[in-house]
Every structure is written in C-alpha cells, then in structure tokens.
Amino acid sequence: MDLTCTEEEEAFRARLRDWLTAALPGLPPKPPPQDWPGRRAYDTAWQRALFEAGYADVHWDASPTRRLIFLEETEKAGAPYVGANFVGLLHAGPTIAAEGTTEQRARWLTPILRGDEIWCQGFSEPGAGSDLASLRTRAVRDGDSYVVTGSKIWTSHAEVADWCELLVRTDPEAPKHRGITWLAMPMDAPGITVRPLRTLAGSTEFAEVFLDEVRVPAVNRVGEENDGWRVTMVTLSFERGTAFVGEVVACRRTLAELARTARKNGRWDDAVLRRRLGRLNAEFTALWRLTQWNVSEAEATGGVPGTGGSVFKLRYSHARQELYDTAAEVLGPDALDLSREWTLDRLSSLSYTIAAGTSQIQRNIVAERILGLPKER
Amino acid sequence: MHFQPTEDQRALRTGVRELLEARFGREALRASGARLDRALWRELGDAGFFALRLPESQGGVGLGLPEAVLAFEEAGRVLLPGPLVATHLAAGTVAGAATGESVVTRVDGGLVAWLEEADVVLGDAADAVPVRSVDPLTPLHRVASVERPGPEAVLLTAAEQLGSAARTTELAVRYAKEREQFGRPIGGFQAVKHLCAQMLVRTELARAAVYAAAVTGDPVETAGAKLLADEAAVQGARDCLQVYGGMGFTWEADVHLHLKRAWVRAELGQPAAQAEELLAAAL
C-alpha cells in the first residue's frame, strides 16, 4: 500500500512537465463557446501537438498510472483537455483498438490520435436514453452496405464530427440486448441531418441527428453483426473508467480559488460556509485518492477499468454540483451574473448526474454488479 | 502505483480477522457489557495488536501505520470493545500496554472511555463523572479537560469507523438478498438497492481516504479521512437499520450497536466541526 510512482513513471512526469512548460505559452487564445469551427480547430491543433510530442496515445497504451500522471500534470498546467476529440480518444478509439480488425485499426486510429478526424457518439435515442438497449434506429443490409433509418439525440460534437460511433438495430426479432450492431458512420453521408440542441447553460454541446436511409459500408462494422451490445459495454467501461479523472484535479484548483475569494470578500467569516469548504476539501482529496485506488486496482488486474468507475462517478458527479452550489454562496449576488465563469460551470454541472449513465442507473450497476443484488426484472 | 494492500498486509488482515472470529464472535459481542475481557486483551497483546508499530528491538512487530489501520479496521468490523486506540498508542511508553497486560485509556475532548476498567489513564480525569453511555459496550465518563489526542489516534479511530461501515453494508446487502416481501427479495426493489449502493460508495470513498492518510501521515488528510469515515459509519448504520425495517429497530439486531458505537467514535479524536475547520484552514 503506497502512493509512490516508479522511477520510470517519475521520469515520464518530468519530461511531460518540461514539454508543457515549453508548449503552453505558444497556445492560441481559447475560442468562445459558440464558435464551433474555432473550437474544433483549437482542440485538434492541441491533439496534433500532443501527437508530435509522443503523448497522443497516452489514453490507450500507457499504463494506468502513466495515464493518471498525464491527466494530473496537464490539468495542473492548465493545458486543454480532450474537448472535441473526446469521443474519438476516450470511446471510439479504445473500442476500435480492442474490437476492430487490423484494417479498421489502420484506417481510424492514427487520424484520431493526430486530431485529423473528430468523432461523435450516436448511442442515445429519444426513446432510449438510460434504457439504451431499447434503441430503435434500424439498419437493413443491402449488398455491401447497411441502410440506416432513425434518429439519435444528445450527440455530442455532431456539428463538427467526421465520424459517428453508431448503434443500430439489425435484428428487430431478437431480444433487445441482442440484435444491436456497432457501426462507424461517415457524417458526410447523404441522408444525415444535424439539429443542434440548446442546453440550459445556453450552449450547443450536442445535437439531434436524423438518419434517412443513410448508407454505411458493411466494412465499417466493428465486431460481429448483432453483437454490438457487448462492444458497447467495452466502450462504456472506458467512458466511466477514465472520463473524469482530470476534472478532479481541476475541482481541487477551483476549491482553492473559492477559498481565496471567500477570504477576500468576507464570506470566510461565515462558519457554516467555511466548514462546507473544509468538507469539500476532504471530498475532493478523497476522490483523488479513490482514483488512485481504482487505477492501482486496474493495474493489478490488467488495465481494463472495472465497476469501480461507477462508484467514483456517483460520488464525483454529486460532489461537483455541491462545489458549484458552494461557489454560488461564496459569490453571493454575483452568482446570478452569467458572465462569471463559476455561474456557467454551475449550470454545466447539472448534467453530471445525467450524462454517461444517470446516478440512478449507476446505483443499479453498483447494486447489481458489485453487491450482487437481484436484477429489477 | 501499488496503493492496493501488499500480500503481507492482506495476510495480516486475514490473521486479525481469524483471531477475532475465533475469540470475539457474535455471541461474545452480545455477552460483553461494561466489563472488559482481560483474557482477550492479553490475547490481542500476544498477537501483536498493541505492539504492531513498536520496533522489533523493543519487542514489537516493527510495522507501520498502514498495517495498524488494517488491524483496526478489523476491530471496527466486529465492534471489539475497549480503549484499543489509547492502549495501542501507549505501547512502548506505558508498561504492560504493548503486551496487553495493561489497559490504557485517555482523556479525549471532555470524555473518557473505559475509565473504571483501565489500569492507566492519560490526561486529567480527576473530576470524572459517569455518563449513562448511549453505547452499551462503551462506558463513558465526562471530564472538564477538553484535551484531544493526536492525528494517529484520529486515524485509527477512522479505521474502526471504516470497518463498521463495511460491516453494516455487508449486513444490509445480505438481508436484502434474503428477506422477501411482495413475493421477492427486497434487494430487487430499487429503493432498497439504491440505499445499499450508497452505503458502498461512502465506504469505498472512506477507504481510499483512510488508507491514503495512513500512507502519507498527513494531519489534514487524516482529518478528511475521519470526516468521511464518520459519515460512512453513522449513515451506513442508519441505512442498514432502514433496510432491516422493523427488525432493525429491535435490540436483537446488531445494527443499533454499530450505530451507537459510530456515534461515540464520531465524537472522539476529531469531531466533524474541528476536522472541517482544519480542512478549511488548509485551503
């Protein structure tokens, strides 16, 4: 039981720190949230820089500890996170690496790593969010293609994406967890309509995607036909295992800023608020330790993230909301000012208990898969 | 990174668990009261429970805080009574503490546990007044002195809370699998399922915090670990009681013993308000 890294890992950290110190001053200013082409260009340029420095594949190939070091150091240095690259880097890429053919890996992995191609996620549907397996978008085999008709929703980065990791129903007669297939759909194919959705924070993070007889080449199928549910579970384990790690470091930085602000504006004298900040300090320190615990466990069992991700996500998503509610208390009337970064972050934090599996779904996962309680049906 | 317990540490944990299962099972727990079992105390001493961190040159086992935390977690699981933390910390300075021949207690923030059973009391307990203790297995006295023990005592108390939280989670889950209502196990109902899931989440977060504080020895991290372990133990016992339903409200179920001990421990070492102030000051 220790928290030290090996010499090799510490050397990796030192190299990365040096590189960040040199690379970050040359970074262009971050485009405003509504400038999608600008954001795509910004995010892909950063990914290209990581690729050229040899850090692009850290989410996939490095040891879990190295991944943790990478996220910790980039976040501490204030470097950009994955941004528009997130579906490709954290979901589609690892899934193709694990489940794809040699040709598929050759076709898609390097463009993801170089930041040349952006992916979006076509999993959820209006009638299939938390109950993902009840999705109804149909794909019918026609020669060398699947012909896809249906609609998807909550599709992050659909406006700027080149590819979509798409779940379709290929056998409507099969039980709902079977009969699903995982496809890579080119977003410039005829028959695709993207309609952005405006979030309560005023941003357009995601979109509705309508599919009208879209032809997807059969060679773009990852895994076997009708075996897409299993492939999806691989994707989701990556999503829950790694998606939030860097954010804990960012939350700890925000908490320190909150304390500084409270000391300046007099709110620190409020013992109730001060104690709440103290409790959040315990919370985020422990969440960081829990991450290290999960990573050390993954390293001991061969690197695949396990159900520990659900335990982490449950606690983290609520803690993040608590953090920004506390920020509002520190700010007082300024918390109603939309030009304050913390006000926007407070609004954005509301999605954390919903996205990537709601808290209710995560509790079912913890109860059924870790504690072994009976399934609901 | 090797944050997981090593093979030796796992073996130590198993050893302590087996000793306690053999010598302090449910029957012993329910038979124990305000009297301390001296034979068991000496057995704990023989097994190295109190001398765990004493150097081998002084007759100890020569292990560190992480190992002590694992041993105290096991003590917390079975609600082992007695001033375990005070005696463990007195090993090497108070004669007989290391071997379990002496029982050592100490003043802790206006309270002294096990005063009448102790051979040695650290701190000023001259004005001690007996309290009708909420925990039937922890006799308490009130004193004027508000002196508090150091971070190591806080961490070992947190480790006991962690063990109790893990135990009540297991009890609730086992009961939820067995107990049937409306023709099926209550663990199949989402309302019950989600209580159990939250118990595990609190326990696992507390575990990461307690183990990390044992590794770093940092007083601020220790304060955080105590805060989260108190929460996991107290809320875990309450949720377990809820899962047990009416049975949970009876004297026969062990749940109330976990809750009452968790309340006592939450008051000892570093209660929430003090921990939170320390954690805030460190920001």
PDB file of N, CA and C in Angstrom, chain A residues 45-83:
ATOM      1  N   ALA A  45      -5.746  21.131 -32.999  1.00  0.00           N
ATOM      2  CA  ALA A  45      -4.356  21.608 -33.032  1.00  0.00           C
ATOM      3  C   ALA A  45      -3.607  21.116 -31.789  1.00  0.00           C
ATOM      4  N   TRP A  46      -4.292  21.155 -30.644  1.00  0.00           N
ATOM      5  CA  TRP A  46      -3.655  20.665 -29.412  1.00  0.00           C
ATOM      6  C   TRP A  46      -3.377  19.166 -29.506  1.00  0.00           C
ATOM      7  N   GLN A  47      -4.351  18.425 -30.056  1.00  0.00           N
ATOM      8  CA  GLN A  47      -4.161  16.986 -30.204  1.00  0.00           C
ATOM      9  C   GLN A  47      -2.976  16.708 -31.125  1.00  0.00           C
ATOM     10  N   ARG A  48      -2.842  17.498 -32.209  1.00  0.00           N
ATOM     11  CA  ARG A  48      -1.717  17.345 -33.138  1.00  0.00           C
ATOM     12  C   ARG A  48      -0.383  17.592 -32.410  1.00  0.00           C
ATOM     13  N   ALA A  49      -0.390  18.617 -31.563  1.00  0.00           N
ATOM     14  CA  ALA A  49       0.835  18.918 -30.803  1.00  0.00           C
ATOM     15  C   ALA A  49       1.196  17.752 -29.878  1.00  0.00           C
ATOM     16  N   LEU A  50       0.175  17.163 -29.229  1.00  0.00           N
ATOM     17  CA  LEU A  50       0.423  16.006 -28.366  1.00  0.00           C
ATOM     18  C   LEU A  50       0.970  14.834 -29.178  1.00  0.00           C
ATOM     19  N   PHE A  51       0.383  14.667 -30.377  1.00  0.00           N
ATOM     20  CA  PHE A  51       0.814  13.563 -31.247  1.00  0.00           C
ATOM     21  C   PHE A  51       2.289  13.708 -31.595  1.00  0.00           C
ATOM     22  N   GLU A  52       2.643  14.922 -31.987  1.00  0.00           N
ATOM     23  CA  GLU A  52       4.033  15.137 -32.413  1.00  0.00           C
ATOM     24  C   GLU A  52       5.014  14.988 -31.250  1.00  0.00           C
ATOM     25  N   ALA A  53       4.548  15.267 -30.044  1.00  0.00           N
ATOM     26  CA  ALA A  53       5.420  15.125 -28.872  1.00  0.00           C
ATOM     27  C   ALA A  53       5.417  13.698 -28.317  1.00  0.00           C
ATOM     28  N   GLY A  54       4.557  12.846 -28.889  1.00  0.00           N
ATOM     29  CA  GLY A  54       4.525  11.450 -28.444  1.00  0.00           C
ATOM     30  C   GLY A  54       3.594  11.168 -27.275  1.00  0.00           C
ATOM     31  N   TYR A  55       2.651  12.084 -27.014  1.00  0.00           N
ATOM     32  CA  TYR A  55       1.731  11.874 -25.886  1.00  0.00           C
ATOM     33  C   TYR A  55       0.303  11.531 -26.322  1.00  0.00           C
ATOM     34  N   ALA A  56       0.058  11.437 -27.640  1.00  0.00           N
ATOM     35  CA  ALA A  56      -1.329  11.316 -28.102  1.00  0.00           C
ATOM     36  C   ALA A  56      -1.988  10.018 -27.656  1.00  0.00           C
ATOM     37  N   ASP A  57      -1.207   8.944 -27.575  1.00  0.00           N
ATOM     38  CA  ASP A  57      -1.843   7.650 -27.293  1.00  0.00           C
ATOM     39  C   ASP A  57      -1.852   7.312 -25.806  1.00  0.00           C
ATOM     40  N   VAL A  58      -1.598   8.294 -24.970  1.00  0.00           N
ATOM     41  CA  VAL A  58      -1.471   8.010 -23.541  1.00  0.00           C
ATOM     42  C   VAL A  58      -2.774   7.444 -22.962  1.00  0.00           C
ATOM     43  N   HIS A  59      -3.920   7.803 -23.561  1.00  0.00           N
ATOM     44  CA  HIS A  59      -5.199   7.305 -23.035  1.00  0.00           C
ATOM     45  C   HIS A  59      -5.397   5.813 -23.317  1.00  0.00           C
ATOM     46  N   TRP A  60      -4.622   5.288 -24.265  1.00  0.00           N
ATOM     47  CA  TRP A  60      -4.844   3.898 -24.686  1.00  0.00           C
ATOM     48  C   TRP A  60      -3.727   2.960 -24.263  1.00  0.00           C
ATOM     49  N   ASP A  61      -2.497   3.363 -24.565  1.00  0.00           N
ATOM     50  CA  ASP A  61      -1.417   2.384 -24.492  1.00  0.00           C
ATOM     51  C   ASP A  61      -0.627   2.436 -23.195  1.00  0.00           C
ATOM     52  N   ALA A  62      -0.564   3.584 -22.600  1.00  0.00           N
ATOM     53  CA  ALA A  62       0.279   3.714 -21.419  1.00  0.00           C
ATOM     54  C   ALA A  62      -0.326   2.931 -20.265  1.00  0.00           C
ATOM     55  N   SER A  63       0.472   2.709 -19.258  1.00  0.00           N
ATOM     56  CA  SER A  63      -0.045   2.069 -18.052  1.00  0.00           C
ATOM     57  C   SER A  63      -1.062   3.006 -17.425  1.00  0.00           C
ATOM     58  N   PRO A  64      -2.033   2.470 -16.664  1.00  0.00           N
ATOM     59  CA  PRO A  64      -2.996   3.344 -15.998  1.00  0.00           C
ATOM     60  C   PRO A  64      -2.319   4.435 -15.160  1.00  0.00           C
ATOM     61  N   THR A  65      -1.211   4.110 -14.532  1.00  0.00           N
ATOM     62  CA  THR A  65      -0.532   5.122 -13.717  1.00  0.00           C
ATOM     63  C   THR A  65      -0.013   6.258 -14.589  1.00  0.00           C
ATOM     64  N   ARG A  66       0.533   5.912 -15.759  1.00  0.00           N
ATOM     65  CA  ARG A  66       1.007   6.967 -16.662  1.00  0.00           C
ATOM     66  C   ARG A  66      -0.146   7.828 -17.153  1.00  0.00           C
ATOM     67  N   ARG A  67      -1.292   7.205 -17.380  1.00  0.00           N
ATOM     68  CA  ARG A  67      -2.479   7.949 -17.802  1.00  0.00           C
ATOM     69  C   ARG A  67      -2.867   8.949 -16.705  1.00  0.00           C
ATOM     70  N   LEU A  68      -2.806   8.454 -15.481  1.00  0.00           N
ATOM     71  CA  LEU A  68      -3.143   9.301 -14.336  1.00  0.00           C
ATOM     72  C   LEU A  68      -2.173  10.482 -14.240  1.00  0.00           C
ATOM     73  N   ILE A  69      -0.892  10.196 -14.421  1.00  0.00           N
ATOM     74  CA  ILE A  69       0.122  11.260 -14.368  1.00  0.00           C
ATOM     75  C   ILE A  69      -0.142  12.276 -15.480  1.00  0.00           C
ATOM     76  N   PHE A  70      -0.455  11.773 -16.667  1.00  0.00           N
ATOM     77  CA  PHE A  70      -0.713  12.660 -17.803  1.00  0.00           C
ATOM     78  C   PHE A  70      -1.883  13.609 -17.482  1.00  0.00           C
ATOM     79  N   LEU A  71      -2.983  13.040 -16.977  1.00  0.00           N
ATOM     80  CA  LEU A  71      -4.162  13.859 -16.688  1.00  0.00           C
ATOM     81  C   LEU A  71      -3.877  14.843 -15.554  1.00  0.00           C
ATOM     82  N   GLU A  72      -3.158  14.383 -14.549  1.00  0.00           N
ATOM     83  CA  GLU A  72      -2.827  15.236 -13.404  1.00  0.00           C
ATOM     84  C   GLU A  72      -1.965  16.422 -13.853  1.00  0.00           C
ATOM     85  N   GLU A  73      -0.913  16.128 -14.615  1.00  0.00           N
ATOM     86  CA  GLU A  73       0.026  17.187 -14.995  1.00  0.00           C
ATOM     87  C   GLU A  73      -0.562  18.160 -16.012  1.00  0.00           C
ATOM     88  N   THR A  74      -1.314  17.648 -16.996  1.00  0.00           N
ATOM     89  CA  THR A  74      -1.892  18.564 -17.991  1.00  0.00           C
ATOM     90  C   THR A  74      -2.935  19.463 -17.326  1.00  0.00           C
ATOM     91  N   GLU A  75      -3.705  18.885 -16.411  1.00  0.00           N
ATOM     92  CA  GLU A  75      -4.723  19.685 -15.730  1.00  0.00           C
ATOM     93  C   GLU A  75      -4.075  20.732 -14.828  1.00  0.00           C
ATOM     94  N   LYS A  76      -3.039  20.315 -14.090  1.00  0.00           N
ATOM     95  CA  LYS A  76      -2.332  21.252 -13.210  1.00  0.00           C
ATOM     96  C   LYS A  76      -1.722  22.401 -13.996  1.00  0.00           C
ATOM     97  N   ALA A  77      -1.212  22.086 -15.194  1.00  0.00           N
ATOM     98  CA  ALA A  77      -0.556  23.103 -16.004  1.00  0.00           C
ATOM     99  C   ALA A  77      -1.568  23.991 -16.719  1.00  0.00           C
ATOM    100  N   GLY A  78      -2.850  23.635 -16.633  1.00  0.00           N
ATOM    101  CA  GLY A  78      -3.874  24.423 -17.311  1.00  0.00           C
ATOM    102  C   GLY A  78      -3.931  24.163 -18.812  1.00  0.00           C
ATOM    103  N   ALA A  79      -3.440  23.000 -19.238  1.00  0.00           N
ATOM    104  CA  ALA A  79      -3.484  22.648 -20.665  1.00  0.00           C
ATOM    105  C   ALA A  79      -4.912  22.287 -21.063  1.00  0.00           C
ATOM    106  N   PRO A  80      -5.246  22.377 -22.364  1.00  0.00           N
ATOM    107  CA  PRO A  80      -6.593  21.988 -22.792  1.00  0.00           C
ATOM    108  C   PRO A  80      -6.843  20.513 -22.504  1.00  0.00           C
ATOM    109  N   TYR A  81      -8.101  20.167 -22.256  1.00  0.00           N
ATOM    110  CA  TYR A  81      -8.458  18.754 -22.120  1.00  0.00           C
ATOM    111  C   TYR A  81      -8.843  18.258 -23.511  1.00  0.00           C
ATOM    112  N   VAL A  82      -9.439  17.069 -23.614  1.00  0.00           N
ATOM    113  CA  VAL A  82      -9.657  16.463 -24.926  1.00  0.00           C
ATOM    114  C   VAL A  82     -10.644  17.231 -25.811  1.00  0.00           C
ATOM    115  N   GLY A  83     -11.590  17.985 -25.201  1.00  0.00           N
ATOM    116  CA  GLY A  83     -12.509  18.814 -25.975  1.00  0.00           C
ATOM    117  C   GLY A  83     -13.249  18.030 -27.045  1.00  0.00           C
TER     118      GLY A  83
END
